[in-house]
mmCIF file with all atom_site columns, C-alpha atoms in Angstrom:
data_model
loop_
_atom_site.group_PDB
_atom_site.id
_atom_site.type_symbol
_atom_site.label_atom_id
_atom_site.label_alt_id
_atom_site.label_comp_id
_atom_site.label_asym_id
_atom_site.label_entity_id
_atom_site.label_seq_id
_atom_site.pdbx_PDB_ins_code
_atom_site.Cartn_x
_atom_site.Cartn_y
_atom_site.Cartn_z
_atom_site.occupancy
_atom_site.B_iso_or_equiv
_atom_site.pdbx_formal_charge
_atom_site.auth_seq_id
_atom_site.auth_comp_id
_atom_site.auth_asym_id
_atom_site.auth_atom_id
_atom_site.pdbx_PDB_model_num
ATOM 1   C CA . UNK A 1 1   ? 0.000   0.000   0.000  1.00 40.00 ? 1   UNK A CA 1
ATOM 2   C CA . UNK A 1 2   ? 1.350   3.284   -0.876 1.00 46.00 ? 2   UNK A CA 1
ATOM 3   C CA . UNK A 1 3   ? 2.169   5.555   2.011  1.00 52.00 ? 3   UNK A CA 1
ATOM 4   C CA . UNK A 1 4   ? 0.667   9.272   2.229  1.00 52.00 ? 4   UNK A CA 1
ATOM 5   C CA . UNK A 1 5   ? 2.049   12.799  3.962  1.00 53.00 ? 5   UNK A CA 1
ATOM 6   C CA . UNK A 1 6   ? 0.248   14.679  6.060  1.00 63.00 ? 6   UNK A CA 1
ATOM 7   C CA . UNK A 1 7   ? -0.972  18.180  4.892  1.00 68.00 ? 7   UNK A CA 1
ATOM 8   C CA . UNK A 1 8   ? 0.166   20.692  7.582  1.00 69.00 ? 8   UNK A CA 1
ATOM 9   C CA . UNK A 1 9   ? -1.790  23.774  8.937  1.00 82.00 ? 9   UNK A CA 1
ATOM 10  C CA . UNK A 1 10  ? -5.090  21.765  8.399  1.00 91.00 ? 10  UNK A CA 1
ATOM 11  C CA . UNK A 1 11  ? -7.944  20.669  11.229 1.00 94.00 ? 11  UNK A CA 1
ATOM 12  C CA . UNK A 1 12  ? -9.623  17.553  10.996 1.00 95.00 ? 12  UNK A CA 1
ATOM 13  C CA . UNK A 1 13  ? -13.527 17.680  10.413 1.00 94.00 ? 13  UNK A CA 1
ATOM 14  C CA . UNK A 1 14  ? -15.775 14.941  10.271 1.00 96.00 ? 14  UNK A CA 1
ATOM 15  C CA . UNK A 1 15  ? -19.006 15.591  7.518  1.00 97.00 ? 15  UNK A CA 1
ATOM 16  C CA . UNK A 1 16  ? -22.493 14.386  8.358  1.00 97.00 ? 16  UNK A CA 1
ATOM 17  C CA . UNK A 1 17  ? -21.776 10.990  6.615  1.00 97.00 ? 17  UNK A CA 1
ATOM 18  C CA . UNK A 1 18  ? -19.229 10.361  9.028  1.00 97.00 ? 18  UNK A CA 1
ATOM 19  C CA . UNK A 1 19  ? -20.927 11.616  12.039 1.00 98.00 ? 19  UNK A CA 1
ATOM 20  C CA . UNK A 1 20  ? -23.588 9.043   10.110 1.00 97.00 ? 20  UNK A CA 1
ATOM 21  C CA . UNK A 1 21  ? -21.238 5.784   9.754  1.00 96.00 ? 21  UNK A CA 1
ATOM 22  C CA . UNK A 1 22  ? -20.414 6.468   13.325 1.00 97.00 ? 22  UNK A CA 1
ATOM 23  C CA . UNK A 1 23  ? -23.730 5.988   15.170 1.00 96.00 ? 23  UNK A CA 1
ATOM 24  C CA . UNK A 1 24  ? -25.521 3.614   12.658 1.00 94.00 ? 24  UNK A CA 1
ATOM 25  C CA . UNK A 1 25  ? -24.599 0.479   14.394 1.00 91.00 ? 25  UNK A CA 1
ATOM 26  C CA . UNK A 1 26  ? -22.829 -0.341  17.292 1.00 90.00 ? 26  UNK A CA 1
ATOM 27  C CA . UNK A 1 27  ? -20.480 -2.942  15.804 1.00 88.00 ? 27  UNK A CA 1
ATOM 28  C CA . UNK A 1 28  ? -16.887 -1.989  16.505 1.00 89.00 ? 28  UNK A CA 1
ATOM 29  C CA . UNK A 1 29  ? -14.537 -1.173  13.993 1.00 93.00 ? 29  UNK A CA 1
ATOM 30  C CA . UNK A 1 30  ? -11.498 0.884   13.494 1.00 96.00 ? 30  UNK A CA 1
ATOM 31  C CA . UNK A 1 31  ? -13.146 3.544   11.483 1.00 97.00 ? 31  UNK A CA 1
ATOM 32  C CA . UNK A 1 32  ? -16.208 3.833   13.558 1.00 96.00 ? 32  UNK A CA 1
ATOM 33  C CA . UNK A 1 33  ? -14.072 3.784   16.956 1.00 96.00 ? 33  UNK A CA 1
ATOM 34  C CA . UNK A 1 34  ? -11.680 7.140   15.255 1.00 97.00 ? 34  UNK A CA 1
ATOM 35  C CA . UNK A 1 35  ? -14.783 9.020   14.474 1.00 97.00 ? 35  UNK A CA 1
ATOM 36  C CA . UNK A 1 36  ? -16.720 8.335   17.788 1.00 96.00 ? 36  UNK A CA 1
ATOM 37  C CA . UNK A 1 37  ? -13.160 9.617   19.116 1.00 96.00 ? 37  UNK A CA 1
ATOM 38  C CA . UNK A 1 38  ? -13.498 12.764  17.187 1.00 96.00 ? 38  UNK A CA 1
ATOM 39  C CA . UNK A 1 39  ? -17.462 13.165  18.248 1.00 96.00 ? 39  UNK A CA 1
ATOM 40  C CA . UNK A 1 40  ? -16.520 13.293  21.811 1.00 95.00 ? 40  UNK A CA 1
ATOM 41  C CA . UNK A 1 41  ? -13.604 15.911  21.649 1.00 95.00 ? 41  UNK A CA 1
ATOM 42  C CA . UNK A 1 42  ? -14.142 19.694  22.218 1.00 93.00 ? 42  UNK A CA 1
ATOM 43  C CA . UNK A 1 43  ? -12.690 20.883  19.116 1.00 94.00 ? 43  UNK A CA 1
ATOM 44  C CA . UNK A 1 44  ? -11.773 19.626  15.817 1.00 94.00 ? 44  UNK A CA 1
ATOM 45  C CA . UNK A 1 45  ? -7.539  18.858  15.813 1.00 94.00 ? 45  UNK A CA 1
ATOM 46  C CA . UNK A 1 46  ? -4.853  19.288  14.231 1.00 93.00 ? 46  UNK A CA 1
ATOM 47  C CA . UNK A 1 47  ? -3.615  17.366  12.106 1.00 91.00 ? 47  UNK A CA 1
ATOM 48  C CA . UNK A 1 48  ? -0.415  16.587  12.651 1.00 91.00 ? 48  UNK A CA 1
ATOM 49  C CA . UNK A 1 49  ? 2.023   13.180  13.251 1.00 91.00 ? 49  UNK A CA 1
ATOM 50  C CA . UNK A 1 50  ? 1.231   13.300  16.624 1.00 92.00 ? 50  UNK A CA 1
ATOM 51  C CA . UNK A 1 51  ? -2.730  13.561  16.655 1.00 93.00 ? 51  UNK A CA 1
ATOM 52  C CA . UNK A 1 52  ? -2.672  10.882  13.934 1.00 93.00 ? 52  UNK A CA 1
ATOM 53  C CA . UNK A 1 53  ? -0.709  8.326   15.636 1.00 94.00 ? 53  UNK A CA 1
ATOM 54  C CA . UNK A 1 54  ? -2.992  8.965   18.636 1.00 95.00 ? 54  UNK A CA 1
ATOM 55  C CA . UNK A 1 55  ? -6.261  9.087   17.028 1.00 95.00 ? 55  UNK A CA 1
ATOM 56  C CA . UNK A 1 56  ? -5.603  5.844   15.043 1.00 95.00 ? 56  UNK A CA 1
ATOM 57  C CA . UNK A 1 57  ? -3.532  3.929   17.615 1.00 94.00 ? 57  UNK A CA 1
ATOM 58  C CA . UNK A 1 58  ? -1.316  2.632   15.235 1.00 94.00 ? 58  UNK A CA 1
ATOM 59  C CA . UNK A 1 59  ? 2.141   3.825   13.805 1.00 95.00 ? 59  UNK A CA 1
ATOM 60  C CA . UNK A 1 60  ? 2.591   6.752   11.336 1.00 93.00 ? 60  UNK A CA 1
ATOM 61  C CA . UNK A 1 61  ? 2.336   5.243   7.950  1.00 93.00 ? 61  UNK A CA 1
ATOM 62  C CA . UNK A 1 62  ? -0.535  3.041   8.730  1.00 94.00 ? 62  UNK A CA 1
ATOM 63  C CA . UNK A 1 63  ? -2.456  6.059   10.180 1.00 94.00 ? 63  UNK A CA 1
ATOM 64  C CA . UNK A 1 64  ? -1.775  7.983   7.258  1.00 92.00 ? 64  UNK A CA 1
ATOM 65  C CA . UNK A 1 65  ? -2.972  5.886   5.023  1.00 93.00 ? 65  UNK A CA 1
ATOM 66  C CA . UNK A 1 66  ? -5.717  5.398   7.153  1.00 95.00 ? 66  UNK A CA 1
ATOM 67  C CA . UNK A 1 67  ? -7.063  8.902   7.657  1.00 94.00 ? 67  UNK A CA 1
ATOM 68  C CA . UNK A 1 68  ? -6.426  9.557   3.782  1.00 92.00 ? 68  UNK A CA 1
ATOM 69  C CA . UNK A 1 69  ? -8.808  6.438   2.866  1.00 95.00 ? 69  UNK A CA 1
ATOM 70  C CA . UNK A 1 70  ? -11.163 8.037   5.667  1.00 96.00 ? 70  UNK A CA 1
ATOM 71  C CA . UNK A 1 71  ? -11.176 11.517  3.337  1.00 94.00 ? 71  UNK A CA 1
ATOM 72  C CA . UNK A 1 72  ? -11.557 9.685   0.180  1.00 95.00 ? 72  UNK A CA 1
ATOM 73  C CA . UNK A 1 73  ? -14.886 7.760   1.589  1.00 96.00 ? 73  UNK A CA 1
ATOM 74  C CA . UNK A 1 74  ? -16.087 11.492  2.391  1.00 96.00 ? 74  UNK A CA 1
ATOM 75  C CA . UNK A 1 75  ? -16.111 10.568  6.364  1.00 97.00 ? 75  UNK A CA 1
ATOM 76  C CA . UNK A 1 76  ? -13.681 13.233  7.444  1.00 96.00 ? 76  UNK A CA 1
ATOM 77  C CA . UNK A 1 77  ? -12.208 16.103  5.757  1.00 94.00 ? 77  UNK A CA 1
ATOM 78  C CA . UNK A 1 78  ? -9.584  18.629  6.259  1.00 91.00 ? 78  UNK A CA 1
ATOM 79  C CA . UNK A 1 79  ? -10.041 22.145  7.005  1.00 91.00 ? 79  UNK A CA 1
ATOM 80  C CA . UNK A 1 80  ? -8.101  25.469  7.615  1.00 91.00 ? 80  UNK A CA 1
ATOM 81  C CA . UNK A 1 81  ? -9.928  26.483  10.883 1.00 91.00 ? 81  UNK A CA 1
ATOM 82  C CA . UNK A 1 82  ? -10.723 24.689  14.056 1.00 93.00 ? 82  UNK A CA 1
ATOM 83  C CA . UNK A 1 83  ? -14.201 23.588  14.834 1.00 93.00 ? 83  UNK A CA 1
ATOM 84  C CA . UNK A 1 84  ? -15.801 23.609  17.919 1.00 93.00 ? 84  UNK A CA 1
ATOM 85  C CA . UNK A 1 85  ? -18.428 21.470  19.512 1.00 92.00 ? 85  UNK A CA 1
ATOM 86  C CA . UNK A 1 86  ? -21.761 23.227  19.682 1.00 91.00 ? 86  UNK A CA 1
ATOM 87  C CA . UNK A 1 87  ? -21.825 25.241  22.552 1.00 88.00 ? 87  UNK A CA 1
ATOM 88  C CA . UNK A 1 88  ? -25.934 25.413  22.824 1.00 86.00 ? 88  UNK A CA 1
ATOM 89  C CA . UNK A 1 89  ? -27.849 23.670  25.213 1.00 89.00 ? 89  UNK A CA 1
ATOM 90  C CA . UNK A 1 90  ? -29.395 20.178  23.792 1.00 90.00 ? 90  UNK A CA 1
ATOM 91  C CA . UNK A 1 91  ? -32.902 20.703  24.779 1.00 90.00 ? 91  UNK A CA 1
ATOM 92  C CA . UNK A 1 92  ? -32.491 24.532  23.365 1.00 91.00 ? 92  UNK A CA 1
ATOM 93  C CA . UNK A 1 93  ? -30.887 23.813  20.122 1.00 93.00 ? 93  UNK A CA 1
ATOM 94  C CA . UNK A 1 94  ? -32.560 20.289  19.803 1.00 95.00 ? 94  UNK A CA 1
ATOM 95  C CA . UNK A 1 95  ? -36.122 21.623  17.974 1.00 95.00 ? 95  UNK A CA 1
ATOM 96  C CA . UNK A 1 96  ? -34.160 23.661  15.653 1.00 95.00 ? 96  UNK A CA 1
ATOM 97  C CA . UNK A 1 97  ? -31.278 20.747  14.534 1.00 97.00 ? 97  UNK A CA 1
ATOM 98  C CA . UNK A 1 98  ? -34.362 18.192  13.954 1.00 97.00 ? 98  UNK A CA 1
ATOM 99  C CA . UNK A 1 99  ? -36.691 20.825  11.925 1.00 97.00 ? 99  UNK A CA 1
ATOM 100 C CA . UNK A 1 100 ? -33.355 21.472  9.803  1.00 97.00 ? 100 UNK A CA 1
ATOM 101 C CA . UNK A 1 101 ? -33.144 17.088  9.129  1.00 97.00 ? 101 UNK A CA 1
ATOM 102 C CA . UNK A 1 102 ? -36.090 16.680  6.833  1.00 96.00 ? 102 UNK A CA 1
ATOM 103 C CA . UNK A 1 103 ? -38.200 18.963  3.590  1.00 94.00 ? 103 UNK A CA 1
ATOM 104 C CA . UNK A 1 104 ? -41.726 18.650  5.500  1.00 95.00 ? 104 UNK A CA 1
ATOM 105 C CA . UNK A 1 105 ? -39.326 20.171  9.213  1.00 96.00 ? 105 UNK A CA 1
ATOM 106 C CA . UNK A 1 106 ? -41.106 16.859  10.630 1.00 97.00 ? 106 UNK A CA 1
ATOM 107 C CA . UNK A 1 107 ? -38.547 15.212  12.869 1.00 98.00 ? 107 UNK A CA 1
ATOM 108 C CA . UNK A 1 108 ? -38.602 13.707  16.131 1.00 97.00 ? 108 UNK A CA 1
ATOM 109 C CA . UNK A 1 109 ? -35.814 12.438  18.299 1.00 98.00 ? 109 UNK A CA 1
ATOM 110 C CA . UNK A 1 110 ? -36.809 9.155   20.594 1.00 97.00 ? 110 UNK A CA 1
ATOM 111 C CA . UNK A 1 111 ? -35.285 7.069   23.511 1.00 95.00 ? 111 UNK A CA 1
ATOM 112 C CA . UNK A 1 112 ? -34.966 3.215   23.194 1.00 92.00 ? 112 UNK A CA 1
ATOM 113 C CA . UNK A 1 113 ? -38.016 3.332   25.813 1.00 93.00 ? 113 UNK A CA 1
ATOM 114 C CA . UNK A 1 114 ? -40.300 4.868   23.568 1.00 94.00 ? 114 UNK A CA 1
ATOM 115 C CA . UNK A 1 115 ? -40.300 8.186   24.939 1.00 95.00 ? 115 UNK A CA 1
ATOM 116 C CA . UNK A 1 116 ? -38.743 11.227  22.699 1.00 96.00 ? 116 UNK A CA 1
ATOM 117 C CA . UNK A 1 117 ? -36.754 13.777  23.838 1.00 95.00 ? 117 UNK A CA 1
ATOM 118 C CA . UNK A 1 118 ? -37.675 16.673  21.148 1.00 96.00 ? 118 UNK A CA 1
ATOM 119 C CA . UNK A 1 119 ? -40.065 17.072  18.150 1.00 97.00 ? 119 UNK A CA 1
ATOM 120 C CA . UNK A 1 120 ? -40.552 19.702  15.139 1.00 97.00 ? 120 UNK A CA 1
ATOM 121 C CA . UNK A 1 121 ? -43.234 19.883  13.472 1.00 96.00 ? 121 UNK A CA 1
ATOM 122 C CA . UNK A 1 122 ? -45.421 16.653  15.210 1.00 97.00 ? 122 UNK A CA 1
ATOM 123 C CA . UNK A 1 123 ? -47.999 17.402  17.806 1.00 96.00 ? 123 UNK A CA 1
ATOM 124 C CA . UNK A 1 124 ? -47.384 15.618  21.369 1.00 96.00 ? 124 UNK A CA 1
ATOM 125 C CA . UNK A 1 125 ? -50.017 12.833  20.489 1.00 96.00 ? 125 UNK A CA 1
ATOM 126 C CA . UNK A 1 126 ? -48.613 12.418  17.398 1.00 96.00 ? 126 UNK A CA 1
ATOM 127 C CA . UNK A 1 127 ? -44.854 12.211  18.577 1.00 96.00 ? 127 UNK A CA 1
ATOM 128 C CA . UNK A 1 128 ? -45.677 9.661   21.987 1.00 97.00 ? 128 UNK A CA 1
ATOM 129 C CA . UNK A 1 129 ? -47.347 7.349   19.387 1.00 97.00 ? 129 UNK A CA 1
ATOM 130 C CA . UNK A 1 130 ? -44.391 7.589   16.283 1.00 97.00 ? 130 UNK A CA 1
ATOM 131 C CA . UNK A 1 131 ? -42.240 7.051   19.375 1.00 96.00 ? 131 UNK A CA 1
ATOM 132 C CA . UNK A 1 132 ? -43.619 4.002   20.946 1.00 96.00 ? 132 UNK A CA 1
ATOM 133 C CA . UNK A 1 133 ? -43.614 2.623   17.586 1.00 96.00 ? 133 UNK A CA 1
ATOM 134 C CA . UNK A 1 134 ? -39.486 3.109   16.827 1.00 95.00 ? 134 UNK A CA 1
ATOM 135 C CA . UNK A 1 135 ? -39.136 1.505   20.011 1.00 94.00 ? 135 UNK A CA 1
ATOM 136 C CA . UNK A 1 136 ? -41.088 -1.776  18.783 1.00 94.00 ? 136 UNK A CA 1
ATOM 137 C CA . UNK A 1 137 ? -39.316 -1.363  15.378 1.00 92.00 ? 137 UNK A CA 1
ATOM 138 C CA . UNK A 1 138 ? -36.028 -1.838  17.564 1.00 90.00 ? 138 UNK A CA 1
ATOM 139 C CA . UNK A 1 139 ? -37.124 -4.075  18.776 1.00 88.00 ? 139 UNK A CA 1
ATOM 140 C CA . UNK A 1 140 ? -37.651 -6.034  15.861 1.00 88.00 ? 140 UNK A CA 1
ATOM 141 C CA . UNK A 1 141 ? -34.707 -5.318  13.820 1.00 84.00 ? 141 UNK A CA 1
ATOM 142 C CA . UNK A 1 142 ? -32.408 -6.642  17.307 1.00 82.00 ? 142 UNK A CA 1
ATOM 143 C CA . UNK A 1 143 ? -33.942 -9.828  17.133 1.00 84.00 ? 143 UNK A CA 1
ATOM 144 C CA . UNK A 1 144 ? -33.766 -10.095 13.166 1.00 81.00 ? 144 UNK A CA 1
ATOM 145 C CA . UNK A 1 145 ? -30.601 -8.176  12.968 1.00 80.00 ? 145 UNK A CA 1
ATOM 146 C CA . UNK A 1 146 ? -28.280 -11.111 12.362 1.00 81.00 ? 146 UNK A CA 1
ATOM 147 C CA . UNK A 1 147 ? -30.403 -12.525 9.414  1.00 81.00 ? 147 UNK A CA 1
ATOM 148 C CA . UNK A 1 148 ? -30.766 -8.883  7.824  1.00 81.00 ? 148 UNK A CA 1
ATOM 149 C CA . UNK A 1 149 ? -27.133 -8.615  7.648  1.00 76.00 ? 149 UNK A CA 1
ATOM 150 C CA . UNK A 1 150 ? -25.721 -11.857 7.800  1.00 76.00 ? 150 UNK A CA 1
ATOM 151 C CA . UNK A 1 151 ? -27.685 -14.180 5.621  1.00 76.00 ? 151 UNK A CA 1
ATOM 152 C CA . UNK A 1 152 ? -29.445 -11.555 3.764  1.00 78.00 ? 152 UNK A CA 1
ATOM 153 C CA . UNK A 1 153 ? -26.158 -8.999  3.903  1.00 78.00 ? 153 UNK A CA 1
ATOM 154 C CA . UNK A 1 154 ? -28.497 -5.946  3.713  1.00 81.00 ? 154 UNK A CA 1
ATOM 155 C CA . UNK A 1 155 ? -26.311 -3.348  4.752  1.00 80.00 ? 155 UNK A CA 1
ATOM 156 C CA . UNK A 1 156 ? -29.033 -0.645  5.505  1.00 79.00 ? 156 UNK A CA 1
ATOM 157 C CA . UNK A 1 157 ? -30.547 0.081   9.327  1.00 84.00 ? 157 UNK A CA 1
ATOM 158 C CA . UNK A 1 158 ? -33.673 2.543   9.127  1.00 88.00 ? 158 UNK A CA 1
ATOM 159 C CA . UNK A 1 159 ? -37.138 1.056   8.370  1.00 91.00 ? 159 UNK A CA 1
ATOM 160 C CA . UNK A 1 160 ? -39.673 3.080   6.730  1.00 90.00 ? 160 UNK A CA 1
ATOM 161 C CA . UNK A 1 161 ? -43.638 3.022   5.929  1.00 91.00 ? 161 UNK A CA 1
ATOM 162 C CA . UNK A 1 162 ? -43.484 3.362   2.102  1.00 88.00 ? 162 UNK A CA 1
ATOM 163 C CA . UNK A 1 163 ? -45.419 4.680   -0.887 1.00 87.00 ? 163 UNK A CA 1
ATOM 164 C CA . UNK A 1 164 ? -46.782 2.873   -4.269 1.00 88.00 ? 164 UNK A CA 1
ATOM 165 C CA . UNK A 1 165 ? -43.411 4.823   -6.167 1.00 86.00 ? 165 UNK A CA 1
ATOM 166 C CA . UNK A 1 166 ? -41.483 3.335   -2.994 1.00 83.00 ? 166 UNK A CA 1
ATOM 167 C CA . UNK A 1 167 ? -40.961 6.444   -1.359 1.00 84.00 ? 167 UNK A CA 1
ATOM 168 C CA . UNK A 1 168 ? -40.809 6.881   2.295  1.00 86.00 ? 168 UNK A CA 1
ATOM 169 C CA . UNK A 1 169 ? -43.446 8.766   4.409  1.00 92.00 ? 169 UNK A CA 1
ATOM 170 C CA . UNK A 1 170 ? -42.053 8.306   7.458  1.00 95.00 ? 170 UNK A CA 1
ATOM 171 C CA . UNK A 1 171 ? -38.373 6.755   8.425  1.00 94.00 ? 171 UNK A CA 1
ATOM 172 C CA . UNK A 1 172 ? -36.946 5.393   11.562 1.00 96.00 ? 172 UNK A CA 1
ATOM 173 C CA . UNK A 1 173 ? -33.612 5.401   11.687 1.00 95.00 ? 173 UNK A CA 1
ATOM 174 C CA . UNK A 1 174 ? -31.648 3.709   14.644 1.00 95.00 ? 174 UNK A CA 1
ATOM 175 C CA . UNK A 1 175 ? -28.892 6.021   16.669 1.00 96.00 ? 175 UNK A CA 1
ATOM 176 C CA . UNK A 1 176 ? -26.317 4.418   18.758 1.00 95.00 ? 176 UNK A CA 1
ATOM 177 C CA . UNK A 1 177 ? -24.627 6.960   21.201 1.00 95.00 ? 177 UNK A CA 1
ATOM 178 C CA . UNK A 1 178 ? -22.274 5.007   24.063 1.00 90.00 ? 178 UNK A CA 1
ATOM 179 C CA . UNK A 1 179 ? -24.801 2.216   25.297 1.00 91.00 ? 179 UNK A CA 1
ATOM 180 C CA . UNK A 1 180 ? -27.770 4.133   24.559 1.00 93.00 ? 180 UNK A CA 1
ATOM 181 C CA . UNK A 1 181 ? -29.868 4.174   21.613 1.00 94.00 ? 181 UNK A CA 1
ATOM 182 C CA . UNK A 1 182 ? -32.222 6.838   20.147 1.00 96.00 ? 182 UNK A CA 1
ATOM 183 C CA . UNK A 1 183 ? -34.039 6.523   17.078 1.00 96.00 ? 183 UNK A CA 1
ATOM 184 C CA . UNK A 1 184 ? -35.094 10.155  14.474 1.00 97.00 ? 184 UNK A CA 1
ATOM 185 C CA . UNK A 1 185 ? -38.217 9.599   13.089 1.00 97.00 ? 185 UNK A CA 1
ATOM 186 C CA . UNK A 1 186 ? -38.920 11.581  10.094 1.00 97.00 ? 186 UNK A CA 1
ATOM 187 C CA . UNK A 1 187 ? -41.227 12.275  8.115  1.00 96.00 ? 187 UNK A CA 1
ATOM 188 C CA . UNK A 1 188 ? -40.949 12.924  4.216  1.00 92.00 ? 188 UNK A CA 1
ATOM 189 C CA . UNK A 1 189 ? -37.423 13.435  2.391  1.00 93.00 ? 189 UNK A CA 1
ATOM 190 C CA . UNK A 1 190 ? -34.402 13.008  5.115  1.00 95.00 ? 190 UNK A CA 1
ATOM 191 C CA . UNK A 1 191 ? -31.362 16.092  5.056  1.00 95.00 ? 191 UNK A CA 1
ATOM 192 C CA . UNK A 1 192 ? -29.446 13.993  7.225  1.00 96.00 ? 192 UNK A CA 1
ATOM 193 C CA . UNK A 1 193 ? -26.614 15.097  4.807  1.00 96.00 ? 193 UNK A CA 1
ATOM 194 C CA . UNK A 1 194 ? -26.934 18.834  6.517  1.00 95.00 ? 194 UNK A CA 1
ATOM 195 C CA . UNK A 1 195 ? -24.122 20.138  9.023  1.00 96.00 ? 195 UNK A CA 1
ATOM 196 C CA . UNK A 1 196 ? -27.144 20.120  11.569 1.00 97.00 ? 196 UNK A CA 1
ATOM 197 C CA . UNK A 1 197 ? -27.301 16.606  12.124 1.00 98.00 ? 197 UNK A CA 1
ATOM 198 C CA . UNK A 1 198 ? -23.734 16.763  12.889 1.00 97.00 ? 198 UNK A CA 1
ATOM 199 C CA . UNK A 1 199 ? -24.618 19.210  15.350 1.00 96.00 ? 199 UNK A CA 1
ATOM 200 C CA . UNK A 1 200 ? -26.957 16.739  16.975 1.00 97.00 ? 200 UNK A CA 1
ATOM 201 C CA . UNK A 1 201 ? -25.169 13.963  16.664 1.00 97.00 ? 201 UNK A CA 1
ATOM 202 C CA . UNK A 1 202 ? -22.043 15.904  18.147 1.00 96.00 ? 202 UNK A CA 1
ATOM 203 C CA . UNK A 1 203 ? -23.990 17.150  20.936 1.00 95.00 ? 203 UNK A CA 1
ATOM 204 C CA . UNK A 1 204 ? -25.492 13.474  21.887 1.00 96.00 ? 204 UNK A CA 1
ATOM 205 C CA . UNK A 1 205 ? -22.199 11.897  22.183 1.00 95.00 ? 205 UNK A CA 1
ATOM 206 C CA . UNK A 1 206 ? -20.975 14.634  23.860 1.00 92.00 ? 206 UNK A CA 1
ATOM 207 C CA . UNK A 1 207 ? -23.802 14.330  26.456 1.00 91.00 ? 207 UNK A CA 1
ATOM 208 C CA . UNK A 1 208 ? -24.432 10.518  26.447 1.00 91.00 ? 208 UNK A CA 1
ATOM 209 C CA . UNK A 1 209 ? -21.686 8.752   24.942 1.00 86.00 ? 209 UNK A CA 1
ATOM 210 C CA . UNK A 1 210 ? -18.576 9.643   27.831 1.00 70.00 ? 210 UNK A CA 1
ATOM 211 C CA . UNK A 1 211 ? -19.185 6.157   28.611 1.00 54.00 ? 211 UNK A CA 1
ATOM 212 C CA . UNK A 1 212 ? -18.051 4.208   25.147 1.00 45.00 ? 212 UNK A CA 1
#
């Protein structure tokens, strides 16, 4: 494998798909275990020799290679100016990130219990039912989960009620932060390819996930 420098003067930033990748599952990997790492610090770092030795936990040219094949998949990506965690209270910001995650602003954040933490857009009725029922989809897909991916090898982890033209009304898709999971429920087209759900997934492991 061919070896790669380091840019210097640059910050590393993870994008929404790899704020994604990292709290789709909860099956440990290398990649996923780096970008939970980055999701739980204060700022965006450097990237240097140093940060990328200790990020990866491996030696230089292995991390290097790495963190490049981490930019190519569009996971990470380097930039010219720190970043810092949101500094916004969860339950202030948390109406505002979901209403920014879907073209309808329907969006609802829910525990594993079946209770949500936030809505936009979905009256309370409305929300404590769509809730109850991502916990019973959870439920579902943890008993199934090894056919679905083994046997079957489907790769994909949200469940949806879908149209005729096999478009999605409503999506649940599972959020694993530390050893608890949440599920966003949302109705219509999902924008989970917006810096705000980076934002909320950067706050949640910030405020549930000290324990992975």
């Amino acid at each position: 494998m061919s070896s790669f420098s380091l840019n210097s003067n640059l910050y590393i930033n993870i994008t929404p798909r790899g704020a994604y990748y990292a709290v789709q599952d909860n099956a440990s990997d290398v990649t996923r275990s780096i970008l939970l790492k980055l999701l739980m610090m204060d700022d965006s770092p450097e990237l240097t020799d140093n940060s990328v030795i200790e990020l990866c936990e491996m030696e230089l040219e292995d991390a290097s290679n790495l963190i490049h094949r981490m930019q190519t998949l569009g996971l990470i990506s380097g930039q010219q100016e720190i970043e810092t965690a949101p500094e916004k209270n969860l339950e202030d910001a948390l109406e505002e990130l979901l209403g920014a995650l879907s073209d309808s602003k329907k969006v609802l954040l829910a525990e594993h219990s079946g209770l949500y933490l936030g809505a936009s857009g979905f009256p309370h009725e409305a929300a404590e039912e769509l809730a109850a029922i991502s916990a019973n989809l959870s439920e579902v897909y943890q008993r199934h989960k090894r056919l679905l991916h083994g046997n079957l090898r489907f790769n994909q982890h949200a469940w949806g009620l879908i149209d005729a033209a096999g478009n999605s009304e409503v999506g649940f898709w599972p959020l694993y932060i530390g050893f608890n999971q949440f599920a966003l429920v949302i109705h219509g087209m999902p924008q989970l390819n917006r810096p705000a759900f980076k934002q909320l997934v950067w706050s949640l492991m910030r405020r549930y996930g000290a324990t992975t």
